[in-house]
Amino acid sequence: TWQEAREFCQSTYPGGDLPTERQWENACGSGKYCFASGDPNHQEAIYDANGPADVGSTPANSRGVQDLTANVWEWMRDDAEDGYKLIRGGSGYSYSHSCVWHLRADNRRNFRPGNRDNDVGFRCVAPPRD
């Protein structure tokens, strides 16, 4: 759930939390698309034919971040409307024809914070360690 993911980040990493949408978009880099590895040919996208995949299965993008798109949707700290939370990134269960849509940097969905699903996960953000 959203709360369990948030509690994990906060208890595992001092000062940690789920990313905000702004942080997630910054990790994508600039532009319309958020490629898993910065590959504009979508060769690193993880979708129904080759996913879901293990964490770290794509090369890092230009920001040094891996697996941002189309492996699992990721919880965001931000609220959506009507009591929902935002998820970003797309799922490994996505069909290849929707893969380009999932790679859009502005791709997002609303999801009930108490729900669990096998294609929704999370990543933590935290201040740098000394």
Coordinates of C-alpha atoms in Angstrom, one line a residue:
T1 CA 0.0 0.0 0.0
W2 CA 1.0 3.6 -0.3
Q3 CA 1.3 3.9 3.5
E4 CA 3.5 0.8 3.8
A5 CA 5.8 2.0 1.1
R6 CA 6.1 5.4 2.7
E7 CA 6.8 3.9 6.1
F8 CA 9.5 1.6 4.6
C9 CA 11.3 4.6 3.0
Q10 CA 11.1 6.7 6.2
S11 CA 12.3 3.9 8.4
T12 CA 15.0 2.6 6.1
Y13 CA 16.6 5.9 5.0
P14 CA 17.0 8.8 7.5
G15 CA 15.0 11.7 5.9
G16 CA 13.7 9.3 3.2
D17 CA 10.3 9.2 1.7
L18 CA 8.5 8.4 -1.5
P19 CA 9.4 10.8 -4.4
T20 CA 7.3 13.8 -5.3
E21 CA 6.2 14.1 -8.9
R22 CA 8.7 16.8 -9.3
Q23 CA 11.5 14.6 -8.1
W24 CA 10.4 11.7 -10.3
E25 CA 10.2 14.0 -13.4
N26 CA 13.7 15.4 -12.5
A27 CA 15.0 11.8 -12.5
C28 CA 13.6 11.3 -16.0
G29 CA 15.6 14.2 -17.4
S30 CA 14.3 16.8 -19.8
G31 CA 11.9 16.2 -22.6
K32 CA 8.6 14.6 -23.5
Y33 CA 9.7 11.0 -22.8
C34 CA 11.2 9.3 -19.8
F35 CA 13.3 6.4 -21.1
A36 CA 14.3 3.6 -18.8
S37 CA 17.9 4.0 -19.9
G38 CA 17.8 7.2 -22.0
D39 CA 17.3 5.1 -25.2
P40 CA 15.0 7.0 -27.6
N41 CA 14.5 3.8 -29.6
H42 CA 12.6 2.2 -26.7
Q43 CA 14.9 -0.8 -26.7
E44 CA 15.2 -0.8 -22.9
A45 CA 11.4 -0.5 -22.2
I46 CA 10.0 -3.3 -20.0
Y47 CA 6.6 -4.4 -21.1
D48 CA 4.5 -7.6 -21.6
A49 CA 7.0 -9.3 -23.9
N50 CA 10.0 -8.9 -21.5
G51 CA 8.7 -7.9 -18.1
P52 CA 8.3 -7.4 -15.3
A53 CA 12.1 -7.5 -14.8
D54 CA 14.5 -7.5 -11.9
V55 CA 15.4 -4.2 -10.4
G56 CA 18.5 -2.7 -12.1
S57 CA 17.9 -4.6 -15.4
T58 CA 18.2 -1.5 -17.5
P59 CA 21.2 0.7 -17.9
A60 CA 21.1 4.0 -16.1
N61 CA 19.7 7.0 -17.9
S62 CA 21.5 10.4 -18.2
R63 CA 20.6 11.2 -14.6
G64 CA 22.0 7.9 -13.3
V65 CA 18.6 6.4 -12.6
Q66 CA 17.5 2.9 -13.6
D67 CA 14.1 1.3 -14.4
L68 CA 11.9 4.5 -14.4
T69 CA 9.4 3.3 -16.9
A70 CA 7.2 0.3 -17.6
N71 CA 8.4 -2.2 -15.0
V72 CA 6.0 -1.3 -12.2
W73 CA 3.9 1.7 -11.6
E74 CA 5.6 3.7 -8.7
W75 CA 3.8 5.4 -5.8
M76 CA 4.3 9.1 -5.6
R77 CA 4.1 11.1 -2.3
D78 CA 1.7 13.5 -4.0
D79 CA -2.1 13.4 -3.6
A80 CA -4.4 13.0 -6.6
E81 CA -8.1 13.9 -6.4
D82 CA -10.8 12.2 -4.4
G83 CA -8.5 10.6 -1.9
Y84 CA -6.3 8.9 -4.5
K85 CA -2.5 8.9 -4.7
L86 CA -0.5 9.2 -7.9
I87 CA 1.5 6.5 -9.5
R88 CA 4.0 7.0 -12.3
G89 CA 6.0 5.1 -14.8
G90 CA 3.9 2.3 -16.3
S91 CA 3.9 -1.5 -15.8
G92 CA 5.7 -4.5 -17.0
Y93 CA 2.3 -5.9 -17.8
S94 CA 1.6 -3.1 -20.3
Y95 CA 1.2 -4.2 -23.9
S96 CA 3.8 -3.2 -26.4
H97 CA 1.4 -1.0 -28.3
S98 CA 1.0 1.2 -25.2
C99 CA 4.7 1.2 -24.4
V100 CA 5.3 4.6 -26.0
W101 CA 2.5 6.1 -24.0
H102 CA 4.0 4.7 -20.8
L103 CA 7.3 6.3 -21.6
R104 CA 5.8 9.8 -21.7
A105 CA 7.3 11.8 -18.9
D106 CA 3.8 13.1 -18.0
N107 CA 2.2 9.6 -17.7
R108 CA 0.4 9.2 -14.4
R109 CA -2.6 7.4 -12.9
N110 CA -4.6 7.7 -9.8
F111 CA -4.6 4.7 -7.4
R112 CA -6.3 4.1 -4.1
P113 CA -3.7 4.4 -1.3
G114 CA -4.9 1.3 0.5
N115 CA -4.8 -1.0 -2.6
R116 CA -2.1 -3.5 -3.4
D117 CA -1.4 -4.7 -6.9
N118 CA 1.3 -6.9 -8.4
D119 CA 2.3 -4.1 -10.9
V120 CA 2.6 -1.2 -8.4
G121 CA 5.8 -0.7 -6.5
F122 CA 7.9 2.1 -5.2
R123 CA 11.4 3.7 -4.9
C124 CA 12.7 5.8 -2.1
V125 CA 14.4 9.1 -2.2
A126 CA 16.7 10.3 0.6
P127 CA 19.2 13.0 1.4
P128 CA 22.8 12.1 0.4
R129 CA 24.8 10.2 3.0
D130 CA 28.1 11.5 4.2

